[in-house]
Amino acid sequence: MDQPTCATALDNATTYACVSSNSTCYDSHFTSYPSYHCGCEDGYGGNPYMPNGCSRDKETGYNPIQQKVNCSRVCGNISIPFPFGLEDGCSATKLLQLKCTNATSSTLQFDDEHQVTSININTGVVDIRYTPQQMFRVNAPMEHGLYVGSLESSSVQWVVANLTCQEAQLNISEYGCVSIYSDCMNMYSSDGYIGYRCKCAAGFLGNPYIEEGCADIDECAISDICRGLCHNIPGSYRCNPCPNKTEYDPVKRRCTPIKELNIVLPGVSVAVVVLVVTISCACLIHQKRSLDAVKNRYFKQHGGLLLLEELKSKQGLSFILFTKAELEEASDNFNERNVLGKGGNGTVYKGTLKDNRSVAIKKCKLISERQEKEFGKEMLILSQINHRNVVKLYGCCLEVEVPMLVYEFIPNGTLYQLIHGRHNHGPRVSFATRLKIAHEAAEALSYLHSWASPPIIHGDVKSANILIDDDYTVKVSDFGASTLAPTDEAQFVTFVQGTYGYLDPEYMQTSKLTSKSDVYSFGVVILELLTCRKATNLQAIDEEINLSAHFLLAISENRLAEILDEQVRCEESIELIEQVAELARRCLEMASERRPSMREVADELGRFRNLSQHPWGQETSEEELRALLVGSPNACFEIELSNGYVSMNDSAYLGIQSPR
């Protein structure tokens, strides 16, 4: 307690206590007085207060190469893929080593109380059944913090190590994603970050934890994925139209010659029938030609010809030009039961394509003359955006008056629904998770502003346009108001569109949309996360109708705590909350040049996440402190299943381990 924080302690090297290499310093928020303490880094154990006291922890170190040959990979009817194993040298780490018992019948177990019923490499989940006497508890090693439980069985999220993908990739000798076609995924629970795991890249399937474990999926073998000539390419496929005088046969699933109609009619009625058929065909042909002419006019009007040429030159680009009939079939003729949401730019429907992919189909309400001319070009640019936090654009339909867009379907709704749609008995969203959501959304917008070519201004940033995936991963969506960053001053001027409560005041005055307009709108989203209040509330008293105005007034009068969400106020230190609030205030500056860039916002939020995620920043109960001080060898942590995500009390973070 000679120094209040790590920062001040580091200023005096002669008295700094964390002397071991591979040691780290923690601010001690759980004591009555400001102080700091030391610990060994992840993957190291020992005494951080002694020189060379922290050594590599062989129990928790990860070895991505199987050390033993001819490892058994089956127990009973359960397959045991690497990185799990049954014997020494067959698993990547001791923590993933299981045992197969044959007392009565083959069972797979972590230990005597926890029986494994299945292992899924693709989803990163292990299913566990507990013995009756242990159905409400799970004892597990401290480092991972992965275990979730409910009654006599549960699903367990597991990760390679309690590191971020960026941290793990710095040490290639222990990096788990060894397949060339694998991706690293940061994993979160409702309480925050738990570590990383691996997954085969899109278009590949298999085990990413072994070399050449991810194999290419032959999409052309999927029924009706391509109604033409299908060519499989690594990670995707290319679909070319059927050659001239051929058509796609859905039964044979290939292009076949078009059959000519041969009619043989006996007797004197031939002429009459031929006449009737001729007139009918003429009418049908005329109607079809009229309809085709309209479709072609719309297609050309929206830049379809340019888009087709670009698609031919970019052979690997998986962007589809859908027909109106295909989208009508996918959405059950745009049935109201399939409506996902309605907004100022259009209505979004859930649909299912013939390859069983779930999609979101957006029927736009209107399109400006500028958008009409540039639509095909802008769709091509949007289709090439490849960022994990931007919703993927699969394709579009141009043969209608107002184009329709087809996006990937994100199942868990929007940020607006998450923070405003829950009731008091619903799931709680931790401060760490809120920071994660804000950080990932800022990263997506920063990518659009700085790295997309050309840069893209979103134009309608709001919580309803931030989608939430299964693991609270953010997907920024709805580019209905988006525009390519202008190349000259004249292009800046647009008609004002967006959502009241999020609109940049400078944009409303000048009609000039810039990247700083997105920054202002994002500042309002940060306020929603801090306060759980809506951007506008017409039922509130005058000063509280507009959230940004209410916030700025509260800040000026030093009343920030009054408008914070109770959970945020109780869960996190006021210092960190004030830093996040100050960032929001800077985003809401009236003059755009005084606002930070979205890159700066993302960097700041990343720094706040690092501060918030530290285990010693968690609230600690008296029972946990008592267990820490007494050092009970039987201490363990309870777990619960809340909406499918990990939730645990803080004793796991305090370093309390159960006996093995």
XYZ file of C-alpha atoms in Angstrom, residues 29-314:
286
model
C -9.866 -2.118 -6.182
C -11.182 -4.700 -3.707
C -9.288 -3.347 -0.654
C -10.330 -0.473 1.594
C -7.251 1.548 0.653
C -5.705 2.334 -2.750
C -2.947 -0.162 -3.452
C -1.516 -2.551 -6.029
C -0.422 -6.182 -6.212
C 1.537 -8.453 -8.545
C 0.785 -11.631 -10.447
C 2.346 -13.872 -13.090
C 1.208 -13.399 -16.697
C -1.182 -15.863 -18.356
C 0.597 -19.168 -18.941
C 3.099 -18.519 -16.137
C 3.032 -19.482 -12.464
C 5.108 -18.865 -9.359
C 6.119 -15.871 -7.236
C 6.032 -12.495 -9.029
C 7.770 -10.770 -6.069
C 11.063 -12.673 -6.656
C 13.516 -12.295 -9.563
C 12.723 -15.014 -12.138
C 9.904 -16.156 -9.875
C 7.379 -16.580 -12.717
C 8.092 -19.663 -14.821
C 6.237 -21.250 -17.720
C 3.226 -23.176 -16.410
C 3.355 -26.521 -18.200
C -0.138 -27.358 -16.985
C -1.743 -24.478 -18.876
C 0.685 -24.079 -21.780
C -0.771 -24.943 -25.181
C 1.070 -27.238 -27.615
C -0.518 -27.053 -31.082
C 1.323 -30.160 -32.335
C 0.228 -33.615 -31.167
C 3.273 -35.141 -29.448
C 2.243 -38.797 -29.603
C 1.378 -40.922 -32.638
C -1.503 -43.406 -32.870
C -3.622 -41.591 -30.276
C -7.018 -43.107 -29.518
C -9.731 -40.739 -30.769
C -12.876 -42.604 -29.703
C -14.496 -43.352 -26.353
C -17.640 -45.415 -26.658
C -19.626 -43.638 -29.375
C -18.021 -40.225 -28.777
C -15.370 -38.876 -31.146
C -12.494 -37.025 -29.435
C -10.885 -34.539 -31.865
C -7.642 -32.686 -31.210
C -6.987 -30.444 -29.205
C -8.752 -32.838 -26.787
C -7.132 -36.179 -26.033
C -7.135 -39.186 -23.716
C -3.433 -39.756 -23.078
C -0.337 -37.668 -22.349
C 0.867 -36.174 -25.617
C -2.499 -36.588 -27.334
C -4.083 -33.310 -26.164
C -2.816 -29.779 -26.677
C -2.894 -29.027 -22.959
C -3.485 -30.896 -19.708
C -6.685 -28.925 -19.230
C -8.154 -30.582 -22.351
C -7.084 -34.115 -21.453
C -10.078 -36.377 -20.751
C -10.328 -39.938 -19.508
C -12.266 -42.857 -20.915
C -13.633 -45.278 -18.300
C -14.849 -48.811 -18.880
C -16.345 -49.668 -15.502
C -19.722 -50.676 -16.936
C -19.785 -49.065 -20.353
C -17.417 -46.607 -22.006
C -17.901 -43.061 -20.696
C -15.862 -39.934 -21.354
C -15.146 -37.675 -18.377
C -13.340 -34.545 -17.310
C -13.282 -35.981 -13.806
C -15.386 -38.232 -11.594
C -18.274 -35.746 -11.445
C -18.488 -34.478 -15.026
C -19.269 -36.815 -17.899
C -18.793 -35.587 -21.480
C -21.623 -36.476 -23.855
C -20.402 -34.700 -27.019
C -17.641 -32.419 -28.347
C -18.309 -29.954 -31.174
C -15.205 -28.413 -32.741
C -17.204 -26.145 -35.066
C -19.240 -24.411 -32.322
C -16.650 -24.661 -29.535
C -19.090 -26.400 -27.179
C -18.784 -29.493 -24.988
C -21.951 -31.042 -23.539
C -21.613 -32.306 -19.967
C -23.800 -34.392 -17.658
C -23.263 -34.143 -13.908
C -23.572 -36.855 -11.315
C -26.587 -36.288 -8.997
C -24.544 -35.225 -5.992
C -22.774 -32.527 -8.024
C -25.590 -31.255 -10.217
C -25.401 -27.641 -8.966
C -21.613 -27.181 -8.936
C -18.695 -27.367 -11.296
C -15.108 -27.317 -10.084
C -12.781 -26.107 -12.800
C -9.287 -24.656 -13.244
C -9.038 -20.914 -12.825
C -7.376 -19.870 -16.058
C -10.115 -20.494 -18.574
C -13.301 -19.371 -16.851
C -15.287 -21.310 -19.414
C -17.730 -23.498 -17.594
C -21.490 -22.993 -17.548
C -24.025 -25.234 -15.883
C -27.702 -25.829 -15.272
C -29.167 -28.638 -13.140
C -27.854 -32.042 -14.207
C -26.492 -31.111 -17.639
C -25.024 -28.118 -19.420
C -23.189 -26.819 -22.445
C -19.612 -25.711 -21.885
C -17.911 -23.064 -23.963
C -14.209 -23.833 -24.255
C -11.348 -21.815 -25.655
C -7.712 -22.473 -26.489
C -6.327 -19.988 -23.952
C -7.365 -16.893 -22.057
C -5.701 -14.619 -24.622
C -6.988 -12.368 -27.370
C -6.368 -13.405 -30.977
C -3.822 -10.610 -31.289
C -1.953 -11.757 -28.176
C -2.043 -15.420 -29.198
C -0.638 -14.705 -32.676
C 2.428 -13.067 -31.132
C 3.576 -16.519 -29.907
C 3.302 -18.708 -33.002
C 4.738 -21.736 -31.183
C 1.611 -21.924 -29.004
C -0.946 -20.514 -31.471
C -3.862 -22.927 -31.820
C -5.262 -22.082 -35.287
C -2.780 -24.102 -37.336
C -4.871 -24.889 -40.432
C -4.095 -22.542 -43.330
C -7.836 -21.947 -43.843
C -8.687 -21.236 -40.190
C -9.811 -18.044 -38.470
C -9.256 -16.904 -34.896
C -12.350 -15.884 -32.903
C -12.421 -13.801 -29.721
C -15.009 -15.322 -27.370
C -17.164 -13.477 -24.855
C -19.659 -14.427 -22.221
C -22.260 -12.104 -20.747
C -19.642 -11.206 -18.131
C -16.872 -10.333 -20.568
C -13.946 -11.831 -22.457
C -13.038 -15.500 -21.895
C -10.397 -16.274 -24.540
C -9.969 -17.311 -28.160
C -10.887 -20.365 -30.204
C -10.465 -21.368 -33.835
C -12.909 -21.974 -36.654
C -12.581 -23.003 -40.286
C -12.945 -20.026 -42.620
C -16.156 -19.495 -44.588
C -16.403 -22.082 -47.340
C -14.283 -24.627 -45.443
C -15.165 -27.366 -42.956
C -13.183 -29.579 -40.598
C -10.784 -29.196 -37.667
C -8.881 -25.872 -37.584
C -6.591 -27.152 -34.805
C -4.649 -29.522 -37.079
C -2.628 -28.845 -40.228
C -4.730 -29.145 -43.388
C -7.693 -29.823 -41.099
C -10.019 -27.373 -42.881
C -11.154 -28.807 -46.211
C -12.858 -26.876 -49.011
C -16.631 -27.323 -49.220
C -17.805 -28.263 -52.716
C -20.701 -25.816 -52.958
C -21.563 -27.107 -56.426
C -22.693 -30.369 -54.803
C -25.374 -28.460 -52.870
C -28.775 -28.791 -54.482
C -29.801 -25.792 -56.617
C -27.097 -23.504 -55.240
C -26.384 -22.501 -58.836
C -28.980 -22.485 -61.597
C -26.355 -22.637 -64.332
C -22.748 -23.783 -64.794
C -21.243 -24.138 -61.310
C -17.468 -23.961 -60.771
C -16.137 -24.732 -57.304
C -13.294 -22.480 -56.125
C -11.477 -22.551 -52.728
C -13.865 -21.202 -50.112
C -16.630 -20.355 -52.579
C -18.035 -21.061 -56.031
C -18.710 -19.295 -59.320
C -22.054 -19.567 -61.095
C -22.221 -18.810 -64.814
C -25.454 -18.672 -66.864
C -26.376 -21.649 -69.003
C -24.977 -21.428 -72.573
C -27.159 -20.277 -75.444
C -30.046 -22.626 -76.378
C -29.810 -24.429 -73.036
C -31.701 -24.017 -69.768
C -31.245 -25.168 -66.207
C -33.003 -28.459 -65.409
C -33.757 -28.556 -61.638
C -34.301 -32.331 -61.736
C -31.017 -33.167 -63.455
C -29.334 -30.161 -61.802
C -27.476 -29.166 -64.943
C -27.900 -27.189 -68.161
C -29.856 -29.113 -70.820
C -30.897 -28.250 -74.422
C -34.182 -26.339 -74.713
C -36.886 -28.704 -76.055
C -38.866 -27.499 -79.071
C -42.661 -27.876 -78.949
C -43.986 -30.274 -81.622
C -47.779 -30.348 -81.968
C -49.557 -32.801 -84.276
C -53.295 -32.331 -84.513
C -55.622 -34.460 -86.705
C -58.695 -33.407 -88.762
C -60.139 -30.104 -89.838
C -59.787 -28.488 -86.374
C -56.028 -28.005 -86.884
C -56.380 -24.533 -88.380
C -58.712 -23.333 -85.635
C -56.535 -24.669 -82.862
C -53.423 -23.263 -84.483
C -55.128 -19.875 -84.772
C -56.192 -19.899 -81.109
C -52.777 -21.031 -79.976
C -51.117 -18.391 -82.154
C -53.267 -15.567 -80.773
C -52.802 -16.767 -77.193
C -49.058 -17.076 -77.655
C -48.932 -13.651 -79.260
C -50.727 -12.132 -76.265
C -48.500 -13.959 -73.809
C -45.386 -13.020 -75.732
C -46.510 -9.384 -75.850
C -47.176 -9.377 -72.085
C -43.909 -11.120 -71.377
C -42.013 -8.743 -73.648
C -43.674 -5.768 -71.972
C -42.785 -7.154 -68.544
C -39.259 -7.998 -69.657
C -38.900 -4.524 -71.140
C -39.853 -2.948 -67.807
C -37.457 -5.244 -65.950
C -34.663 -4.468 -68.393
C -35.325 -0.740 -68.117
C -35.084 -0.875 -64.331
C -32.015 -3.130 -64.552
C -30.181 -0.665 -66.818
C -31.483 2.321 -64.844
C -29.899 1.003 -61.643
C -26.514 0.321 -63.240
C -27.037 -3.412 -63.750
C -25.030 -3.591 -66.973
C -22.030 -1.947 -65.316
C -22.387 -4.278 -62.369
C -22.482 -7.341 -64.656
C -19.288 -6.256 -66.404
C -17.542 -5.715 -63.074
C -18.675 -9.121 -61.786
C -17.235 -10.810 -64.887
C -13.876 -9.140 -64.264
C -13.901 -10.176 -60.578
